[in-house]
PDB file of C-alpha atoms in Angstrom:
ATOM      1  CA  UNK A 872      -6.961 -14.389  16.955  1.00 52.00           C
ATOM      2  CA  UNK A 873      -5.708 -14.533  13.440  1.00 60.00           C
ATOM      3  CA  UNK A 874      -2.092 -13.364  13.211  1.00 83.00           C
ATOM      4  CA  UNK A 875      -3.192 -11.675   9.716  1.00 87.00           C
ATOM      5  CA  UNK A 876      -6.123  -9.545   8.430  1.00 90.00           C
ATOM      6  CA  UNK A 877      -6.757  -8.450   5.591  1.00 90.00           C
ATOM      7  CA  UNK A 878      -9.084  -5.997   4.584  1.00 92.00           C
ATOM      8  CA  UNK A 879     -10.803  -4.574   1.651  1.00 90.00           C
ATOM      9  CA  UNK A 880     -14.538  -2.445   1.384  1.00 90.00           C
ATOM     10  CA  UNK A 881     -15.743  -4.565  -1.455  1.00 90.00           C
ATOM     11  CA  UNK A 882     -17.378  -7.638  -0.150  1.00 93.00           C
ATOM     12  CA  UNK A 883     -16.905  -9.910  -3.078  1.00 93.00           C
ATOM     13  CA  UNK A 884     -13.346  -9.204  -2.791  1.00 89.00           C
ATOM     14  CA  UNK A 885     -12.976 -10.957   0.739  1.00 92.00           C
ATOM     15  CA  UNK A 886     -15.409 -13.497  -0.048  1.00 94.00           C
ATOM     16  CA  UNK A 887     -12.957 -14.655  -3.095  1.00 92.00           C
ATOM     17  CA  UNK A 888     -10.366 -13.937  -0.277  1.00 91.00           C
ATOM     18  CA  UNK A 889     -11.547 -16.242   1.929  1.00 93.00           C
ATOM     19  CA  UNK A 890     -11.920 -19.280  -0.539  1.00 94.00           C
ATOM     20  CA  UNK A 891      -8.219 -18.923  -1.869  1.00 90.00           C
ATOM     21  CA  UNK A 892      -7.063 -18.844   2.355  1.00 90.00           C
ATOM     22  CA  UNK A 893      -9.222 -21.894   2.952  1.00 92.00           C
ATOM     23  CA  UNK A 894      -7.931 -23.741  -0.224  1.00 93.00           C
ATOM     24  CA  UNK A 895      -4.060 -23.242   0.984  1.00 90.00           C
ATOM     25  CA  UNK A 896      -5.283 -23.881   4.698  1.00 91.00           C
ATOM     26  CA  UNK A 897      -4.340 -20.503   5.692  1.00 89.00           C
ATOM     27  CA  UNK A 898      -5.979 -18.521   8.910  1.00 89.00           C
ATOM     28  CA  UNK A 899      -6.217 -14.718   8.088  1.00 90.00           C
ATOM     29  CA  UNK A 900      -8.952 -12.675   9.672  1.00 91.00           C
ATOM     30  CA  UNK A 901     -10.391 -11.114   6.340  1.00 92.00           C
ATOM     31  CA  UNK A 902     -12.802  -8.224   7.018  1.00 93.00           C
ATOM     32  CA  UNK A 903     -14.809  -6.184   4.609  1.00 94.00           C
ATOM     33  CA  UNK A 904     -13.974  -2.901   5.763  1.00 93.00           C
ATOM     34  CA  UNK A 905     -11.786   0.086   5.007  1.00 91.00           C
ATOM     35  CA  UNK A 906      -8.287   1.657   6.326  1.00 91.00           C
ATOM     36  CA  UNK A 907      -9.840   4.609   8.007  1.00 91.00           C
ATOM     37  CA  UNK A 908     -12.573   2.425   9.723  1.00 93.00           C
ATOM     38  CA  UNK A 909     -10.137  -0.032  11.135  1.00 94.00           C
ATOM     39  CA  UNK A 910      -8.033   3.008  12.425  1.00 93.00           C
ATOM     40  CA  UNK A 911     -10.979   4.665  13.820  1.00 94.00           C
ATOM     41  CA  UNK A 912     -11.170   1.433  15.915  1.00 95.00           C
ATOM     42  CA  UNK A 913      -8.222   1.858  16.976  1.00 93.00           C
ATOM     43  CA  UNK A 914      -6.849  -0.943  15.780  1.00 92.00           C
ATOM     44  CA  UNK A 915      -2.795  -1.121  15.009  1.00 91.00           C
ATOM     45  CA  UNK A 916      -0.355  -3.859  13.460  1.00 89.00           C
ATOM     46  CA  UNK A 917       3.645  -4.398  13.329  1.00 86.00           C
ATOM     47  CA  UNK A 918       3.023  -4.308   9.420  1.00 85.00           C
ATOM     48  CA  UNK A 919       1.001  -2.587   7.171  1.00 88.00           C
ATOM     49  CA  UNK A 920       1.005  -3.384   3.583  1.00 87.00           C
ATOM     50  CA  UNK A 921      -0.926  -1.478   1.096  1.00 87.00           C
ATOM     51  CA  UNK A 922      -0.264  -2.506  -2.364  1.00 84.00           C
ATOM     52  CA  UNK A 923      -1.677  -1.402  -5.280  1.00 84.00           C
ATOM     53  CA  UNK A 924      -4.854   0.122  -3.409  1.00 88.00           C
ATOM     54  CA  UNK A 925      -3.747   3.788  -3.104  1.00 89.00           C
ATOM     55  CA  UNK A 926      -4.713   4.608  -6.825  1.00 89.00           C
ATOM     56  CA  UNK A 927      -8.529   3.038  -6.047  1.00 89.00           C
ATOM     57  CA  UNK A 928      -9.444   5.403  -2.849  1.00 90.00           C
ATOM     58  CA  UNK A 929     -11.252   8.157  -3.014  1.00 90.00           C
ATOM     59  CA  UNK A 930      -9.005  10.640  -0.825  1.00 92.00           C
ATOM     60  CA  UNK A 931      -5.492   9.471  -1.124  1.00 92.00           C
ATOM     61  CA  UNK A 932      -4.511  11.972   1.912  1.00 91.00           C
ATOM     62  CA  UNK A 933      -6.739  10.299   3.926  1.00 91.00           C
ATOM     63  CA  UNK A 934      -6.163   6.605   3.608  1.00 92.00           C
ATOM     64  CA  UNK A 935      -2.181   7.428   3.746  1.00 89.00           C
ATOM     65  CA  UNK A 936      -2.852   9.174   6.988  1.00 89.00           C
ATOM     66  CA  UNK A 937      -4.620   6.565   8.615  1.00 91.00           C
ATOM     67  CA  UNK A 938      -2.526   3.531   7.466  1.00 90.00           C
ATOM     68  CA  UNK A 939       0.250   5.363   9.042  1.00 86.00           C
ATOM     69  CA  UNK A 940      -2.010   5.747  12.195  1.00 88.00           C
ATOM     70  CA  UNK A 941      -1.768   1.762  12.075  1.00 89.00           C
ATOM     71  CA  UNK A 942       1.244   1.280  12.346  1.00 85.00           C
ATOM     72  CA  UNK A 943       2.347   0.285  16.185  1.00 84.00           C
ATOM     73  CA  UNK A 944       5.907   1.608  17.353  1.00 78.00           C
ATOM     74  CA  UNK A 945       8.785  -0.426  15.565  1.00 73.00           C
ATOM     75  CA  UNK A 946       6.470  -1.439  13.044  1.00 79.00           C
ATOM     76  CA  UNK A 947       6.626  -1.472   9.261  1.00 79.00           C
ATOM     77  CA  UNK A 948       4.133   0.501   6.291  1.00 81.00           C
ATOM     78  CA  UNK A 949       4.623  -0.404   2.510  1.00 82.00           C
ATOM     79  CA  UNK A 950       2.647   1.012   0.071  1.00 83.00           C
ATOM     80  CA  UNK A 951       2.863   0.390  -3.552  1.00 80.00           C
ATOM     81  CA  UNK A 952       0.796   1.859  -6.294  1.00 83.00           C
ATOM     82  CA  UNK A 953       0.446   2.828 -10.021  1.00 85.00           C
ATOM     83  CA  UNK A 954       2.732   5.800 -11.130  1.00 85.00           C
ATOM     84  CA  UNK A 955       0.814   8.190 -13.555  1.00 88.00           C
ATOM     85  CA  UNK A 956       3.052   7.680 -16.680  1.00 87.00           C
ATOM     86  CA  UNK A 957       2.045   7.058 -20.336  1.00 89.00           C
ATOM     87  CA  UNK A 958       3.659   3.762 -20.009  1.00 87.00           C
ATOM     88  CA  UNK A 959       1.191   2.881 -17.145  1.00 86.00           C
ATOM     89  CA  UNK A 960      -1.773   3.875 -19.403  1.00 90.00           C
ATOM     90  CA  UNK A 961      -0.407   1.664 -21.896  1.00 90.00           C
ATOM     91  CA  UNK A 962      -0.154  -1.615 -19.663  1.00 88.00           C
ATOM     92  CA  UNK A 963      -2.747  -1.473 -16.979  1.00 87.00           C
ATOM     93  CA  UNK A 964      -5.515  -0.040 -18.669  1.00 89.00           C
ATOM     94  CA  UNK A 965      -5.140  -0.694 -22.842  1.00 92.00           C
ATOM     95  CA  UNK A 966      -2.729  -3.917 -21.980  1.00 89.00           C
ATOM     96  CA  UNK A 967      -4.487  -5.342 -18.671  1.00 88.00           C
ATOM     97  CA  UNK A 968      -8.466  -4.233 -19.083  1.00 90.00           C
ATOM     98  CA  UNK A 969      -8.637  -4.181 -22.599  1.00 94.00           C
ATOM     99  CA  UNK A 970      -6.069  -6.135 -24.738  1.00 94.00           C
ATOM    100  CA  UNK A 971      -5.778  -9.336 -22.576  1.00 93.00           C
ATOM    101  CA  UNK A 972      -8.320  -8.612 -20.260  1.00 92.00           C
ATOM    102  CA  UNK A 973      -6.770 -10.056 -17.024  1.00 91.00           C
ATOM    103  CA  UNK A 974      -8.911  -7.330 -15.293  1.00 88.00           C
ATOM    104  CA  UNK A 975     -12.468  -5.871 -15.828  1.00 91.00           C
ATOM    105  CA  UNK A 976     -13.061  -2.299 -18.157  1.00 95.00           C
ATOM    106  CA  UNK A 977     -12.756   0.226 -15.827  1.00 92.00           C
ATOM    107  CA  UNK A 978     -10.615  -1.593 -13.009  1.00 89.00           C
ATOM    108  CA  UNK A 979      -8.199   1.989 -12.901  1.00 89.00           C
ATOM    109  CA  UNK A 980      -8.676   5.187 -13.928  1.00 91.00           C
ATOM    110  CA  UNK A 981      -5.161   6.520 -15.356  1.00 90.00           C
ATOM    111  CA  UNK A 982      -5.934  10.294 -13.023  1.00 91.00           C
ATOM    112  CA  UNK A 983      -5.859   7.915 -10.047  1.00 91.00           C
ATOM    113  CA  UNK A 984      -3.048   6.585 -10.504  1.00 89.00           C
ATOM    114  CA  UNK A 985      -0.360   8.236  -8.130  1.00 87.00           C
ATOM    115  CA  UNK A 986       3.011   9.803  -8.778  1.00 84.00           C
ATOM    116  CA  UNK A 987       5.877   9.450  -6.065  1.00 79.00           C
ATOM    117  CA  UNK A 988       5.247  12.945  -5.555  1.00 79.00           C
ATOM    118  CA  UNK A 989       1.883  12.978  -4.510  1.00 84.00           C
ATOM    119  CA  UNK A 990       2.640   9.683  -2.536  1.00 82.00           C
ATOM    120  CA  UNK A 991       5.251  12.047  -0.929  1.00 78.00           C
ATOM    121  CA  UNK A 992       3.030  14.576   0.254  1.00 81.00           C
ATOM    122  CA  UNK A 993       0.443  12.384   1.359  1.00 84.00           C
ATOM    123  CA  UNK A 994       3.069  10.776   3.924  1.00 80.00           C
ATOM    124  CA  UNK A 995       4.367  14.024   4.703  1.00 77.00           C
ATOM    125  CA  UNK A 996       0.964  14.743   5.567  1.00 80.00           C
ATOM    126  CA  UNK A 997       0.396  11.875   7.506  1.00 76.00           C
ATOM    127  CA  UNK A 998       3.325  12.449  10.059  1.00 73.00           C
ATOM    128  CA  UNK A 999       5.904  10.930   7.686  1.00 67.00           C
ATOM    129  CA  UNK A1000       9.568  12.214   8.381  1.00 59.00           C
ATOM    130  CA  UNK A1001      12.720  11.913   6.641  1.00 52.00           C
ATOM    131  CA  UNK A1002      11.907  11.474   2.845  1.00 49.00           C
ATOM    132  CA  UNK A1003      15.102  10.846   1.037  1.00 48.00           C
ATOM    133  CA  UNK A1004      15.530  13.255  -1.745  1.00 44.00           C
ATOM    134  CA  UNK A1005      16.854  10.479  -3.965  1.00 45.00           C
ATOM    135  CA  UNK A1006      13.665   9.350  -5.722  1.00 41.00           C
ATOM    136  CA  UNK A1007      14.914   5.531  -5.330  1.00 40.00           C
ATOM    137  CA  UNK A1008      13.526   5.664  -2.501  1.00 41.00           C
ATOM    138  CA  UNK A1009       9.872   5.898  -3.406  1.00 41.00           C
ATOM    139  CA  UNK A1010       9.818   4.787  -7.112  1.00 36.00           C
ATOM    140  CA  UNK A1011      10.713   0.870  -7.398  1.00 32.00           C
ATOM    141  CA  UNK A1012       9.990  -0.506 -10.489  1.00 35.00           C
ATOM    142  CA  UNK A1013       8.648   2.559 -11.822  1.00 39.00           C
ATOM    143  CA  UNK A1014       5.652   2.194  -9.014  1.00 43.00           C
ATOM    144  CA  UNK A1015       5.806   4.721  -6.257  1.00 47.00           C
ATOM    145  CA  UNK A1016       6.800   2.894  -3.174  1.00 54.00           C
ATOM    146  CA  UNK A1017       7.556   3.789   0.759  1.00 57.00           C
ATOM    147  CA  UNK A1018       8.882   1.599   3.099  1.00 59.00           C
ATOM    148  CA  UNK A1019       7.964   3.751   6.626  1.00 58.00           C
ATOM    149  CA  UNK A1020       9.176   2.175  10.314  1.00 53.00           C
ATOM    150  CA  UNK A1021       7.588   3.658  12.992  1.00 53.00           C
ATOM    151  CA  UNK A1022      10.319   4.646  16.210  1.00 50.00           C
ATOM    152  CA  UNK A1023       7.960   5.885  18.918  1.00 52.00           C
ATOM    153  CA  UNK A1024       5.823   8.634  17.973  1.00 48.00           C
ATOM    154  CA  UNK A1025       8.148   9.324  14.547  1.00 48.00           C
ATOM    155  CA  UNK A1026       7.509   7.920  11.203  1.00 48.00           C
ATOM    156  CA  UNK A1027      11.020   7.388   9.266  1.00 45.00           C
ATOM    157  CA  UNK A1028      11.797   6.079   5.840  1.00 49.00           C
ATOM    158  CA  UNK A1029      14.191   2.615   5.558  1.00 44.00           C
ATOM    159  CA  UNK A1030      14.888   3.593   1.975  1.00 38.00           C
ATOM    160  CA  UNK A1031      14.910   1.113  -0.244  1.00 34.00           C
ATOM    161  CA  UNK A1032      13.161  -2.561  -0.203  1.00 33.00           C
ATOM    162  CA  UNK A1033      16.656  -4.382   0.198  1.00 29.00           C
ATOM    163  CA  UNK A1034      17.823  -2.042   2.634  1.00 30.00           C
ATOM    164  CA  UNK A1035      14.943  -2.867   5.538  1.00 32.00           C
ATOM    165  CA  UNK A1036      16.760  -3.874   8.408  1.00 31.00           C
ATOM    166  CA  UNK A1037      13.649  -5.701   9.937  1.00 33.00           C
ATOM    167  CA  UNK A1038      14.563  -9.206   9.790  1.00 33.00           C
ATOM    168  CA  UNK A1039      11.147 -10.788   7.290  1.00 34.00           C
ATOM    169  CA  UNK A1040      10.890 -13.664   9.494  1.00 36.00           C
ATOM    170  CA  UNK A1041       9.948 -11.591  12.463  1.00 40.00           C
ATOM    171  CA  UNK A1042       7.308  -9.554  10.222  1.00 38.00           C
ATOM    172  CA  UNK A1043       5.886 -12.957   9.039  1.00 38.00           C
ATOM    173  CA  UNK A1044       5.507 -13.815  12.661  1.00 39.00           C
ATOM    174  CA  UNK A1045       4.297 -10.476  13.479  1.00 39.00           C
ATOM    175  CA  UNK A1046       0.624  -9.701  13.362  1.00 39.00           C
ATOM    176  CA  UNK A1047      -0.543  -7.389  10.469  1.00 40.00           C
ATOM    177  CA  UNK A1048      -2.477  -5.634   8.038  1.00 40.00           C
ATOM    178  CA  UNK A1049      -2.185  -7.545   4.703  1.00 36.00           C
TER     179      UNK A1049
END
């Protein structure tokens, strides 16, 4: 058993994957399958990192909900995504897609992109406790982020990136959702 999977619904996606894990001679367990799927199976993970997918799935709600369904007790969630700001327009889609063209036309579409707000109620509706009024704590970079442990049967925030107690070496040696 592979102490990492990663997963993603597009098949092409974890084919490329694969050949970049092989090339560094790395073992992850990549899967072409979704969030809710994998939680449906009842599968969990001491850390669950979703970066820069929330603004690409179709109910946001949903895949918040069952990343945090994941996540085993004393584990670890960090999402990271597109806020919806003119200056995000500006880079991902004119800068990224069509100026330099690091990604395909089309890649994001700006009303997808997520503001820490909505990322806020989407963890609020996924059993996520103890948001921090102080926006710092889910806007780094001017991306909405969450850092969410899991104590038990409660979801809490750590606050901010630098301020996760969770030592990285023992989430590196931890198996997860990458």
């Amino acid at each position: 058993m592979s102490a990492v999977l990663g997963a993603d619904p597009a098949a092409a996606n974890i084919a490329a994957a694969k050949l970049h894990a092989a090339a560094g001679g790395l073992a992850i367990d990549y899967r072409a399958t979704t969030a809710e799927a994998l939680a449906d199976a009842g599968e969990s993970f001491d850390v669950v990192l979703a970066m820069e997918v929330v603004e690409h799935v179709a109910d946001v709600n949903l895949f918040v909900r069952r990343c945090t369904d994941m996540v085993k007790p004393d584990g670890l969630m960090i999402m990271a995504t597109l806020n919806r700001t003119l200056k995000s327009f500006a880079l991902a889609i004119v800068g990224a897609e069509y100026v330099l063209r690091w990604l395909p036309r089309g890649t994001h579409q700006w009303d997808k992109f997520v503001t820490p707000n909505e990322l806020e109620i989407a963890l609020q509706l996924g059993g996520f406790e103890g948001i921090s009024r102080d926006r710092r704590h889910l806007q780094f970079d001017r991306r909405p982020l969450a850092i969410v442990e899991r104590h038990g049967r409660e979801l809490h925030g750590c606050g901010r990136a630098i301020e996760v107690t969770r030592p990285v070496s023992e989430a590196r040696n931890s198996p997860g959702l990458w």
